[in-house]
């Protein structure tokens, strides 16, 4: 753990120093360009005035003397703008490194926003609440490095849907794991990706969920008449040529006839496209951000089969998204009435937009939803690939279903730990769970690490089934239906007591354990705490008997020694424990998993240490 922590620390600190040096250099360059802009403004204004007052230069040449300063100002302005964009990119990179640093130090909640409530799973989800997949202090928040709303939705979908079809198919799982492994190695891609998606991460309101992409796909096809397209070119050119000819004395004022026709056509197009503009205009900024993500994808060639099968790594989606973003930007002109009137009346730009939109719909509208879904998948996978950015303790798991040799192993790990515990306080655990003794009873005193161990196994099994890195030196698994009963609470709003909430959870657990493909992997922490000791033992014994008769495997944490004695009479159960050490009146824990039942309890000792009168 120490070496992995040092490696991640060194990489993050090197990156921060490099970005800080680059940002300081760019800031100095921006300051010099800003001063030069002021001097060029003075030159552009001052040169004509000086020459005019001097009187020895013709007025025409005096007026034209502003051109050199103006041209130089435009060049410097572009350089200043480019430098400003580079500074913003450096700031976004610095933010990425600082967030990784906060993750490493266990203070990631200071920098990372929680997931929207719209992504919160239902209370009946088999494991999300117990394992803290979503929420203030959760794996989802810790691991979320997505750069787009569709990607964030897909990211949580992967965390909440295990085992999915890919996890149950060994070859499909391997392809997804290899895709994540390639993205993990491509740190440059992931930094560019997160930097390009920074504006999207700040999106709020209706544009943030990107559901409007489906509305764009379903939008009626824009079908401009050929006559309309011809008039959009002919009328402005006729008006301009007629006006120039009139001023030069070549013809009469024919533009007085073409301009009213332009006005009528402008009004017709304005009202015809008001619904289209209302649909596209508000999403211009979001589409611009999405366009940058597609541009990043088009700049890389992937080697893994899963990523190579995605069309978003080709140039066509990036080009079509640039066109769509450009169209949306032009439709947003309507927010500026003066600009819309000038461009709409004199250039009839609405007709050109209508024709361009029709061409885009014909070429790309049918593919837009698929591109959005593929981009979301890449975004989710690269977020999971980034787990090791701040912690080199993450390693890819081994799917036992890919082994040709038969094995009765269900899950095994070396150095298994909880991802949300900072590396400096983390203690790894080793375990091997096989078919012979597929149900473990975990005992131990309070605060010794039972619940944390159960959650560590559940979270790492979830990551392993996705194909993501797990926080273990080695983790082997078979895909299993994960279901838990750990963090059960009462619900006053629904008039549900603690005991009844536990009963409903146990019923759900039994339903999953009866399913055969794949078998259940159960995590239970202190069954049926909401009733008396005698009835709890009878009910818990019945639950264990049901699990023993099924194909389920898993871990059950308990303080009930009678339940332990009952379970150990069966060859399907094994017992392990955590323990504490008391020295000089102080209690300490080593969080080491040991075989056999616990031989001590510390509840009374904790009460005494806290000054509770007994």
Coordinates of C-alpha atoms in Angstrom, one line a residue:
X1 CA 0.0 0.0 0.0
X2 CA 2.9 2.4 0.8
X3 CA 4.5 1.9 -2.5
X4 CA 1.3 2.5 -4.4
X5 CA 0.6 5.6 -2.4
X6 CA 4.1 7.0 -3.1
X7 CA 3.7 6.3 -6.8
X8 CA 0.4 8.1 -7.1
X9 CA 1.7 10.9 -4.9
X10 CA 4.7 11.4 -7.1
X11 CA 2.7 11.4 -10.3
X12 CA 0.2 13.9 -9.0
X13 CA 2.8 16.2 -7.6
X14 CA 4.8 16.1 -10.8
X15 CA 1.7 16.9 -12.8
X16 CA 0.8 19.8 -10.5
X17 CA 4.3 21.3 -10.7
X18 CA 4.3 21.0 -14.5
X19 CA 0.8 22.7 -14.9
X20 CA 1.7 25.5 -12.4
X21 CA 4.9 26.3 -14.3
X22 CA 3.0 26.3 -17.6
X23 CA 0.2 28.5 -16.2
X24 CA 2.7 31.0 -14.8
X25 CA 4.4 31.2 -18.2
X26 CA 1.1 31.7 -20.0
X27 CA 0.0 34.3 -17.5
X28 CA 3.1 36.4 -18.2
X29 CA 2.5 36.1 -21.9
X30 CA -1.1 37.2 -21.5
X31 CA 0.0 40.2 -19.5
X32 CA 2.5 41.3 -22.2
X33 CA -0.1 40.9 -24.9
X34 CA -2.6 42.9 -22.9
X35 CA -0.2 45.8 -22.6
X36 CA 0.6 45.5 -26.3
X37 CA -3.1 45.7 -27.2
X38 CA -3.3 49.0 -25.3
X39 CA -0.4 50.4 -27.2
X40 CA -1.8 49.3 -30.6
X41 CA -5.2 51.0 -29.8
X42 CA -3.3 54.2 -29.0
X43 CA -1.4 53.8 -32.3
X44 CA -4.5 53.1 -34.4
X45 CA -6.2 56.2 -32.9
X46 CA -3.2 58.4 -32.5
X47 CA -1.6 58.0 -36.0
X48 CA -4.5 59.6 -38.0
X49 CA -4.8 62.4 -35.5
X50 CA -1.1 63.3 -35.6
X51 CA -1.0 63.2 -39.4
X52 CA -4.2 65.2 -39.7
X53 CA -2.9 67.9 -37.3
X54 CA 0.5 68.0 -39.1
X55 CA -1.3 69.0 -42.3
X56 CA 1.5 67.8 -44.6
X57 CA -0.2 64.5 -45.5
X58 CA -3.4 64.3 -47.6
X59 CA -6.6 63.7 -45.6
X60 CA -7.2 60.4 -47.3
X61 CA -3.8 59.0 -46.4
X62 CA -4.2 60.4 -42.9
X63 CA -7.5 58.5 -42.5
X64 CA -5.9 55.3 -43.8
X65 CA -3.1 55.5 -41.4
X66 CA -5.2 53.7 -38.8
X67 CA -5.0 50.4 -40.7
X68 CA -1.5 49.2 -39.6
X69 CA -2.3 49.6 -35.9
X70 CA -5.8 48.1 -36.4
X71 CA -4.4 45.0 -38.3
X72 CA -1.7 44.5 -35.7
X73 CA -4.3 44.9 -32.9
X74 CA -6.5 42.1 -34.5
X75 CA -3.4 39.8 -34.7
X76 CA -2.5 40.5 -31.1
X77 CA -6.1 40.0 -30.1
X78 CA -6.2 36.6 -31.6
X79 CA -2.9 35.7 -29.9
X80 CA -4.3 37.0 -26.6
X81 CA -7.5 35.0 -27.0
X82 CA -5.5 31.8 -27.8
X83 CA -3.3 32.4 -24.7
X84 CA -6.5 32.9 -22.6
X85 CA -7.8 29.5 -23.9
X86 CA -4.5 27.9 -23.0
X87 CA -4.7 29.4 -19.5
X88 CA -8.2 28.0 -19.0
X89 CA -7.0 24.6 -20.2
X90 CA -4.1 24.7 -17.8
X91 CA -6.6 25.6 -15.0
X92 CA -8.8 22.7 -15.9
X93 CA -5.8 20.4 -15.9
X94 CA -4.7 21.7 -12.5
X95 CA -8.2 21.1 -11.2
X96 CA -8.1 17.5 -12.4
X97 CA -4.8 16.9 -10.5
X98 CA -6.0 18.6 -7.4
X99 CA -9.1 16.4 -7.4
X100 CA -6.9 13.4 -7.6
X101 CA -4.9 14.7 -4.7
X102 CA -8.0 15.2 -2.6
X103 CA -9.0 11.6 -3.5
X104 CA -5.7 10.3 -2.3
X105 CA -5.9 12.3 0.9
X106 CA -9.5 11.1 1.7
X107 CA -10.9 14.7 1.2
X108 CA -12.5 14.1 -2.2
X109 CA -15.9 15.4 -1.0
X110 CA -14.5 18.9 -0.8
X111 CA -14.0 19.1 -4.6
X112 CA -16.5 16.6 -6.1
X113 CA -20.3 17.3 -6.3
X114 CA -22.7 14.6 -5.4
X115 CA -24.7 12.9 -8.1
X116 CA -28.1 14.4 -8.9
X117 CA -31.0 12.9 -7.0
X118 CA -32.5 11.9 -10.4
X119 CA -29.9 9.1 -10.5
X120 CA -30.7 7.8 -7.0
X121 CA -31.7 4.1 -7.1
X122 CA -35.0 2.9 -5.6
X123 CA -35.1 1.8 -2.0
X124 CA -35.7 -1.8 -3.1
X125 CA -32.4 -2.0 -5.0
X126 CA -30.6 -5.2 -3.9
X127 CA -27.4 -3.6 -2.8
X128 CA -27.1 0.2 -3.6
X129 CA -28.0 1.6 -0.2
X130 CA -26.0 -0.9 1.8
X131 CA -22.8 -0.4 -0.2
X132 CA -23.2 3.4 -0.6
X133 CA -23.2 3.5 -4.4
X134 CA -25.0 6.8 -4.5
X135 CA -25.0 9.7 -2.1
X136 CA -22.9 12.1 -0.1
X137 CA -20.3 9.6 0.9
X138 CA -20.4 6.9 -1.8
X139 CA -18.4 5.0 -4.3
X140 CA -20.2 6.7 -7.1
X141 CA -19.1 10.2 -5.9
X142 CA -15.6 9.0 -5.3
X143 CA -15.2 7.3 -8.7
X144 CA -17.2 9.7 -10.8
X145 CA -14.8 11.3 -13.4
X146 CA -17.4 11.6 -16.1
X147 CA -17.5 14.6 -18.4
X148 CA -21.1 14.6 -19.7
X149 CA -24.6 14.1 -18.3
X150 CA -25.2 11.0 -20.5
X151 CA -21.9 9.5 -19.3
X152 CA -22.8 10.1 -15.7
X153 CA -26.1 8.3 -16.2
X154 CA -24.3 5.4 -17.9
X155 CA -21.7 5.3 -15.1
X156 CA -24.3 4.9 -12.4
X157 CA -26.2 2.4 -14.6
X158 CA -23.1 0.2 -14.7
X159 CA -22.7 0.4 -10.9
X160 CA -26.3 -0.4 -10.2
X161 CA -27.0 -3.1 -12.7
X162 CA -24.5 -5.8 -11.8
X163 CA -24.4 -8.5 -12.8
X164 CA -25.4 -7.3 -16.3
X165 CA -25.4 -9.3 -19.5
X166 CA -21.6 -8.6 -20.1
X167 CA -20.7 -9.7 -16.5
X168 CA -22.6 -13.0 -17.1
X169 CA -20.8 -13.6 -20.5
X170 CA -17.1 -14.3 -19.8
X171 CA -15.9 -13.2 -23.2
X172 CA -18.1 -10.0 -23.2
X173 CA -16.8 -9.3 -19.7
X174 CA -13.2 -9.7 -20.9
X175 CA -13.7 -7.3 -23.8
X176 CA -15.2 -4.7 -21.5
X177 CA -12.3 -5.2 -19.0
X178 CA -9.7 -4.8 -21.8
X179 CA -11.4 -1.6 -22.9
X180 CA -11.2 -0.1 -19.4
X181 CA -7.6 -1.3 -19.2
X182 CA -6.7 0.5 -22.4
X183 CA -8.4 3.7 -21.2
X184 CA -6.5 3.4 -17.9
X185 CA -3.2 3.4 -19.8
X186 CA -4.3 6.4 -22.0
X187 CA -3.9 9.1 -19.4
X188 CA -3.5 11.8 -22.1
X189 CA -6.8 10.8 -23.6
X190 CA -8.6 11.0 -20.2
X191 CA -7.1 14.4 -19.4
X192 CA -8.2 15.8 -22.7
X193 CA -11.6 14.2 -22.3
X194 CA -12.2 15.7 -18.8
X195 CA -10.8 19.1 -20.0
X196 CA -13.1 19.1 -23.0
X197 CA -16.1 18.2 -20.9
X198 CA -15.5 20.8 -18.2
X199 CA -18.1 23.2 -19.6
X200 CA -20.6 20.3 -19.8
X201 CA -20.0 19.5 -16.2
X202 CA -21.2 23.0 -15.3
X203 CA -24.4 22.7 -17.3
X204 CA -27.6 23.1 -15.3
X205 CA -31.3 23.2 -16.2
X206 CA -33.1 21.4 -19.1
X207 CA -29.9 21.2 -21.2
X208 CA -28.1 19.2 -18.6
X209 CA -29.9 15.8 -19.0
X210 CA -29.4 15.7 -22.8
X211 CA -32.8 14.0 -23.2
X212 CA -33.5 16.7 -25.8
X213 CA -31.3 14.7 -28.2
X214 CA -34.2 12.3 -28.6
X215 CA -36.4 15.2 -29.5
X216 CA -34.0 16.3 -32.2
X217 CA -34.0 12.8 -33.6
X218 CA -37.8 12.8 -33.7
X219 CA -38.1 16.3 -35.1
X220 CA -40.0 16.7 -38.4
X221 CA -37.7 16.7 -41.4
X222 CA -37.0 20.2 -42.7
X223 CA -37.9 20.2 -46.4
X224 CA -37.2 23.6 -48.0
X225 CA -38.7 24.0 -51.5
X226 CA -36.1 24.4 -54.3
X227 CA -37.7 27.8 -55.2
X228 CA -37.1 29.0 -51.6
X229 CA -33.4 28.0 -51.7
X230 CA -33.0 29.7 -55.0
X231 CA -34.7 32.9 -53.8
X232 CA -32.5 33.0 -50.7
X233 CA -29.5 33.3 -52.9
X234 CA -31.0 35.4 -55.8
X235 CA -32.7 38.2 -53.8
X236 CA -29.8 39.3 -51.6
X237 CA -27.4 39.2 -54.6
X238 CA -29.9 41.1 -56.8
X239 CA -30.4 43.8 -54.2
X240 CA -26.7 44.2 -53.6
X241 CA -25.8 44.3 -57.3
X242 CA -28.7 46.7 -58.1
X243 CA -27.7 49.0 -55.3
X244 CA -24.0 49.1 -56.4
X245 CA -25.1 49.6 -60.0
X246 CA -27.5 52.4 -58.9
X247 CA -24.7 54.2 -57.0
X248 CA -22.4 53.9 -60.0
X249 CA -25.1 55.1 -62.4
X250 CA -25.3 51.9 -64.3
X251 CA -29.0 51.1 -63.7
X252 CA -32.2 52.2 -62.0
X253 CA -33.0 51.5 -58.3
X254 CA -34.2 48.0 -58.9
X255 CA -33.4 47.1 -55.4
X256 CA -36.5 49.0 -54.3
X257 CA -38.4 46.0 -55.8
X258 CA -36.2 43.2 -54.5
X259 CA -36.0 44.5 -50.9
X260 CA -39.8 44.3 -50.2
X261 CA -39.6 40.7 -51.5
X262 CA -36.8 40.0 -49.1
X263 CA -38.8 41.5 -46.3
X264 CA -41.8 39.2 -47.0
X265 CA -39.5 36.2 -47.3
X266 CA -37.7 37.1 -44.0
X267 CA -41.1 37.3 -42.2
X268 CA -42.2 34.0 -43.7
X269 CA -39.0 32.2 -42.6
X270 CA -39.0 33.9 -39.2
X271 CA -42.4 32.4 -38.4
X272 CA -41.9 29.1 -40.1
X273 CA -38.7 28.4 -38.1
X274 CA -39.7 29.7 -34.7
X275 CA -40.4 26.2 -33.3
X276 CA -37.1 24.9 -34.8
X277 CA -35.2 27.8 -33.3
X278 CA -36.9 27.2 -29.9
X279 CA -35.8 23.6 -30.1
X280 CA -32.2 24.2 -31.1
X281 CA -31.2 27.6 -29.8
X282 CA -31.3 26.9 -26.0
X283 CA -28.9 24.0 -26.5
X284 CA -26.3 25.7 -28.6
X285 CA -23.8 25.8 -25.7
X286 CA -24.4 22.2 -24.6
X287 CA -24.0 21.0 -28.2
X288 CA -20.8 23.0 -28.5
X289 CA -19.5 21.1 -25.4
X290 CA -20.6 17.8 -26.9
X291 CA -18.9 18.7 -30.1
X292 CA -15.6 19.1 -28.2
X293 CA -16.0 15.6 -26.7
X294 CA -16.6 14.1 -30.2
X295 CA -13.5 15.9 -31.5
X296 CA -11.4 14.3 -28.7
X297 CA -12.7 10.8 -29.7
X298 CA -11.9 11.4 -33.4
X299 CA -8.3 12.2 -32.4
X300 CA -7.5 8.8 -31.0
X301 CA -7.3 5.3 -32.4
X302 CA -8.1 2.5 -29.9
X303 CA -6.8 -1.1 -30.0
X304 CA -9.2 -3.0 -27.8
X305 CA -12.0 -4.8 -29.7
X306 CA -14.8 -3.2 -27.7
X307 CA -13.6 0.4 -28.3
X308 CA -12.8 -0.2 -32.0
X309 CA -16.3 -1.4 -32.5
X310 CA -17.6 2.1 -31.5
X311 CA -18.3 4.4 -34.4
X312 CA -17.7 7.5 -32.3
X313 CA -13.9 7.1 -32.7
X314 CA -14.4 7.8 -36.4
X315 CA -14.3 11.2 -38.0
X316 CA -17.9 11.2 -39.3
X317 CA -19.6 11.6 -35.9
X318 CA -17.2 14.5 -34.9
X319 CA -17.9 16.2 -38.3
X320 CA -21.6 15.9 -38.0
X321 CA -21.7 17.1 -34.4
X322 CA -19.7 20.1 -35.4
X323 CA -22.3 20.8 -38.1
X324 CA -25.1 20.4 -35.6
X325 CA -23.4 22.6 -33.0
X326 CA -22.9 25.3 -35.7
X327 CA -26.6 25.1 -36.8
X328 CA -27.7 25.4 -33.2
X329 CA -25.4 28.4 -32.8
X330 CA -26.9 30.2 -35.7
X331 CA -30.4 29.4 -34.4
X332 CA -29.4 31.0 -31.1
X333 CA -29.1 34.3 -33.1
X334 CA -32.7 34.9 -32.4
X335 CA -31.8 35.7 -28.8
X336 CA -30.3 38.9 -30.3
X337 CA -33.2 40.7 -32.2
X338 CA -30.9 43.2 -33.9
X339 CA -28.5 40.5 -35.1
X340 CA -31.4 38.2 -36.2
X341 CA -33.0 41.1 -38.2
X342 CA -29.8 42.1 -39.9
X343 CA -28.8 38.6 -40.9
X344 CA -32.3 37.5 -41.6
X345 CA -33.3 40.5 -43.7
X346 CA -30.2 41.2 -45.7
X347 CA -28.8 37.6 -46.0
X348 CA -31.9 35.5 -45.5
X349 CA -29.9 33.2 -43.3
X350 CA -33.0 31.4 -42.1
X351 CA -33.4 29.8 -45.6
X352 CA -29.8 28.6 -45.6
X353 CA -30.2 27.2 -42.1
X354 CA -33.4 25.4 -43.2
X355 CA -31.5 23.8 -46.1
X356 CA -28.5 22.9 -44.0
X357 CA -30.7 21.4 -41.3
X358 CA -32.5 19.3 -43.9
X359 CA -29.2 18.0 -45.2
X360 CA -28.0 17.2 -41.7
X361 CA -31.2 15.4 -40.8
X362 CA -30.9 13.2 -43.9
X363 CA -27.3 12.3 -43.2
X364 CA -27.0 12.1 -39.5
X365 CA -30.3 12.4 -37.5
X366 CA -30.9 8.6 -37.4
X367 CA -27.4 8.0 -35.9
X368 CA -27.5 10.8 -33.2
X369 CA -29.0 8.7 -30.4
X370 CA -26.6 5.8 -31.1
X371 CA -23.6 8.3 -31.0
X372 CA -24.9 9.7 -27.8
X373 CA -25.1 6.3 -26.2
X374 CA -21.6 5.3 -27.4
X375 CA -20.2 8.5 -26.1
X376 CA -21.9 7.8 -22.7
X377 CA -20.3 4.4 -22.6
X378 CA -16.8 5.7 -23.3
X379 CA -17.3 8.4 -20.7
X380 CA -18.4 5.9 -18.1
X381 CA -15.6 3.5 -18.9
X382 CA -12.9 6.2 -18.8
X383 CA -14.2 7.3 -15.4
X384 CA -13.9 3.8 -14.0
X385 CA -10.4 3.5 -15.7
X386 CA -9.4 6.6 -13.7
X387 CA -9.7 4.9 -10.3
X388 CA -6.0 4.2 -10.2
X389 CA -5.1 7.9 -11.0
X390 CA -4.8 8.7 -7.3
X391 CA -4.2 5.2 -5.9
X392 CA -2.1 2.6 -7.5
X393 CA -3.6 0.0 -5.2
X394 CA -6.3 -0.7 -7.8
X395 CA -5.8 -3.8 -10.0
X396 CA -7.9 -5.6 -12.5
X397 CA -9.7 -8.7 -11.3
X398 CA -9.6 -12.2 -12.7
X399 CA -12.8 -13.8 -13.9
X400 CA -12.8 -17.4 -12.8
X401 CA -15.3 -18.3 -15.5
X402 CA -12.5 -17.8 -18.1
X403 CA -10.3 -20.4 -16.5
X404 CA -10.3 -23.7 -18.4
X405 CA -9.4 -25.8 -15.4
X406 CA -12.5 -26.6 -13.2
X407 CA -12.5 -24.9 -9.9
X408 CA -14.9 -24.7 -6.9
X409 CA -13.7 -21.2 -6.0
X410 CA -16.3 -18.5 -5.8
X411 CA -14.3 -15.5 -4.8
X412 CA -10.8 -14.8 -3.4
X413 CA -8.7 -11.8 -2.7
X414 CA -5.4 -10.6 -1.4
X415 CA -5.1 -7.2 0.2
X416 CA -8.8 -6.4 -0.2
X417 CA -9.7 -2.9 1.1
X418 CA -12.5 -0.4 1.0
X419 CA -12.1 2.2 -1.7
X420 CA -13.4 5.1 0.5
X421 CA -10.9 4.6 3.2
X422 CA -7.8 6.8 2.7
X423 CA -4.6 4.8 1.8
X424 CA -2.9 5.9 4.9
X425 CA -5.5 4.3 7.1
X426 CA -6.3 1.3 5.0
X427 CA -5.8 -2.3 6.1
X428 CA -6.1 -5.1 3.5
X429 CA -7.7 -8.4 4.1
X430 CA -7.3 -11.8 2.5
X431 CA -10.1 -14.3 2.0
X432 CA -10.9 -17.4 -0.1
X433 CA -14.5 -18.4 -0.5
X434 CA -15.3 -21.8 -2.1
X435 CA -18.2 -24.1 -2.7
X436 CA -17.2 -26.3 0.2
X437 CA -17.9 -23.6 2.8
X438 CA -19.7 -21.0 0.8
X439 CA -21.4 -19.2 3.7
X440 CA -19.2 -17.4 6.2
X441 CA -20.3 -16.1 9.6
X442 CA -18.2 -13.1 10.6
X443 CA -18.0 -12.4 14.3
X444 CA -16.1 -9.8 16.3
X445 CA -16.4 -7.0 18.8
X446 CA -17.9 -3.6 18.0
X447 CA -15.9 -1.4 15.7
X448 CA -13.5 -4.2 14.8
X449 CA -14.3 -4.0 11.1
X450 CA -17.0 -6.6 10.3
X451 CA -19.3 -4.2 8.4
X452 CA -16.4 -2.6 6.6
X453 CA -15.2 -6.0 5.5
X454 CA -18.6 -6.9 4.1
X455 CA -18.9 -3.6 2.2
X456 CA -15.3 -4.0 0.9
X457 CA -16.2 -7.4 -0.6
X458 CA -19.5 -6.1 -2.0
X459 CA -18.0 -2.9 -3.6
X460 CA -15.0 -4.8 -5.1
X461 CA -17.3 -7.5 -6.4
X462 CA -19.4 -4.8 -8.1
X463 CA -16.3 -3.2 -9.7
X464 CA -15.0 -6.6 -10.7
X465 CA -18.2 -7.6 -12.5
X466 CA -18.1 -4.3 -14.5
X467 CA -14.5 -5.1 -15.4
X468 CA -13.2 -2.1 -13.5
X469 CA -10.1 -2.1 -11.3
X470 CA -10.6 -3.4 -7.8
X471 CA -8.9 -2.3 -4.6
X472 CA -6.9 -5.5 -4.0
X473 CA -3.6 -6.9 -4.9
X474 CA -5.4 -9.8 -6.4
X475 CA -9.2 -10.4 -6.8
X476 CA -10.8 -13.5 -8.3
X477 CA -14.5 -13.9 -8.7
X478 CA -17.4 -15.5 -10.4
X479 CA -20.4 -13.4 -11.5
X480 CA -23.1 -13.6 -8.8
X481 CA -26.3 -11.7 -8.1
X482 CA -25.3 -9.4 -5.3
X483 CA -28.0 -8.7 -2.6
X484 CA -27.5 -7.3 0.9
X485 CA -29.3 -6.6 4.1
X486 CA -27.0 -4.3 6.1
X487 CA -28.2 -0.7 6.4
X488 CA -31.9 -1.3 7.1
X489 CA -33.8 1.7 8.5
X490 CA -37.4 2.4 9.6
X491 CA -39.5 4.7 7.5
X492 CA -41.9 7.0 9.4
X493 CA -43.4 8.4 6.2
X494 CA -44.6 5.0 5.2
X495 CA -45.3 3.8 8.8
X496 CA -42.7 1.1 8.4
X497 CA -41.0 -0.1 11.7
X498 CA -37.4 -1.2 11.8
X499 CA -38.4 -4.8 12.2
X500 CA -40.9 -4.7 9.3
X501 CA -38.2 -3.1 7.1
X502 CA -35.8 -5.9 8.0
X503 CA -38.5 -8.5 7.2
X504 CA -39.1 -7.0 3.8
X505 CA -35.3 -7.0 3.1
X506 CA -34.9 -10.6 4.2
X507 CA -37.8 -11.6 1.9
X508 CA -36.1 -9.8 -1.0
X509 CA -32.8 -11.6 -0.1
X510 CA -34.6 -15.0 -0.1
X511 CA -36.2 -14.3 -3.5
X512 CA -32.8 -13.6 -5.0
X513 CA -31.3 -16.7 -3.4
X514 CA -33.9 -18.9 -5.1
X515 CA -32.8 -17.7 -8.5
X516 CA -30.3 -19.9 -10.2
X517 CA -28.6 -17.9 -12.9
X518 CA -26.4 -16.5 -11.6
X519 CA -26.6 -17.7 -8.0
X520 CA -26.9 -15.1 -5.2
X521 CA -24.0 -13.6 -3.2
X522 CA -25.5 -12.3 0.0
X523 CA -24.2 -9.8 2.5
X524 CA -26.0 -9.7 5.9
X525 CA -25.1 -7.6 8.9
X526 CA -26.9 -8.4 12.1
X527 CA -30.2 -9.9 11.1
X528 CA -33.5 -8.8 12.6
X529 CA -32.3 -6.4 15.2
X530 CA -35.8 -5.0 15.7
X531 CA -37.1 -7.9 17.8
X532 CA -36.3 -9.8 21.0
X533 CA -33.4 -12.2 21.3
X534 CA -35.4 -15.5 21.4
X535 CA -37.5 -14.7 18.3
X536 CA -34.5 -13.2 16.5
X537 CA -32.6 -16.5 17.0
X538 CA -35.4 -18.6 15.7
X539 CA -36.0 -16.4 12.6
X540 CA -32.3 -16.0 11.9
X541 CA -31.8 -19.8 12.1
X542 CA -34.6 -20.3 9.6
X543 CA -32.9 -17.7 7.2
X544 CA -29.6 -19.6 7.5
X545 CA -31.3 -22.9 6.8
X546 CA -32.9 -21.4 3.7
X547 CA -29.5 -20.1 2.5
X548 CA -27.9 -23.4 3.1
X549 CA -30.5 -25.2 1.0
X550 CA -30.0 -22.7 -1.9
X551 CA -27.0 -22.1 -4.1
X552 CA -26.3 -18.8 -2.4
X553 CA -22.9 -17.9 -1.1
X554 CA -21.9 -14.9 1.0
X555 CA -21.0 -13.3 4.3
X556 CA -23.1 -12.9 7.4
X557 CA -21.9 -10.7 10.3
X558 CA -23.4 -11.5 13.7
X559 CA -22.9 -11.1 17.5
X560 CA -25.2 -14.0 18.2
X561 CA -23.1 -16.9 19.6
X562 CA -26.0 -19.3 19.6
X563 CA -26.5 -18.7 15.9
X564 CA -22.8 -19.3 15.4
X565 CA -23.0 -22.7 17.2
X566 CA -26.0 -23.7 15.1
X567 CA -24.3 -22.8 11.8
X568 CA -21.0 -24.5 12.6
X569 CA -22.8 -27.8 12.8
X570 CA -23.3 -27.6 9.0
X571 CA -20.4 -28.2 6.5
X572 CA -21.6 -25.3 4.4
X573 CA -20.7 -22.7 7.0
X574 CA -17.3 -21.3 8.1
X575 CA -16.5 -18.9 10.9
X576 CA -14.0 -16.0 10.9
X577 CA -13.6 -13.0 13.3
X578 CA -12.1 -9.6 13.9
X579 CA -10.8 -8.7 17.4
X580 CA -9.5 -5.8 19.5
X581 CA -6.6 -5.3 21.8
X582 CA -6.8 -3.5 25.1
X583 CA -3.5 -2.2 26.6
X584 CA -3.0 0.5 29.3
X585 CA -6.7 1.2 29.3
X586 CA -6.9 1.9 25.6
X587 CA -8.6 -0.1 23.0
X588 CA -7.1 -0.6 19.5
X589 CA -8.0 -2.7 16.4
X590 CA -5.8 -4.2 13.8
X591 CA -8.7 -5.0 11.4
X592 CA -7.2 -8.4 10.5
X593 CA -9.5 -11.3 9.6
X594 CA -8.8 -14.4 11.6
X595 CA -10.2 -17.9 11.4
X596 CA -12.6 -19.2 14.1
X597 CA -15.1 -17.5 16.4
X598 CA -14.3 -14.4 18.4
X599 CA -13.5 -15.0 22.1
X600 CA -14.3 -11.7 23.6
X601 CA -16.8 -8.8 23.5
X602 CA -16.2 -5.1 24.1
X603 CA -19.6 -3.6 24.4
X604 CA -19.4 -3.1 28.2
X605 CA -15.8 -1.8 27.9
X606 CA -16.9 0.8 25.4
X607 CA -19.7 2.0 27.6
X608 CA -17.3 2.2 30.5
X609 CA -14.7 4.2 28.5
X610 CA -17.3 6.7 27.4
X611 CA -18.4 7.3 31.0
X612 CA -21.8 5.6 30.8
X613 CA -23.2 4.7 34.3
X614 CA -23.9 1.0 34.6

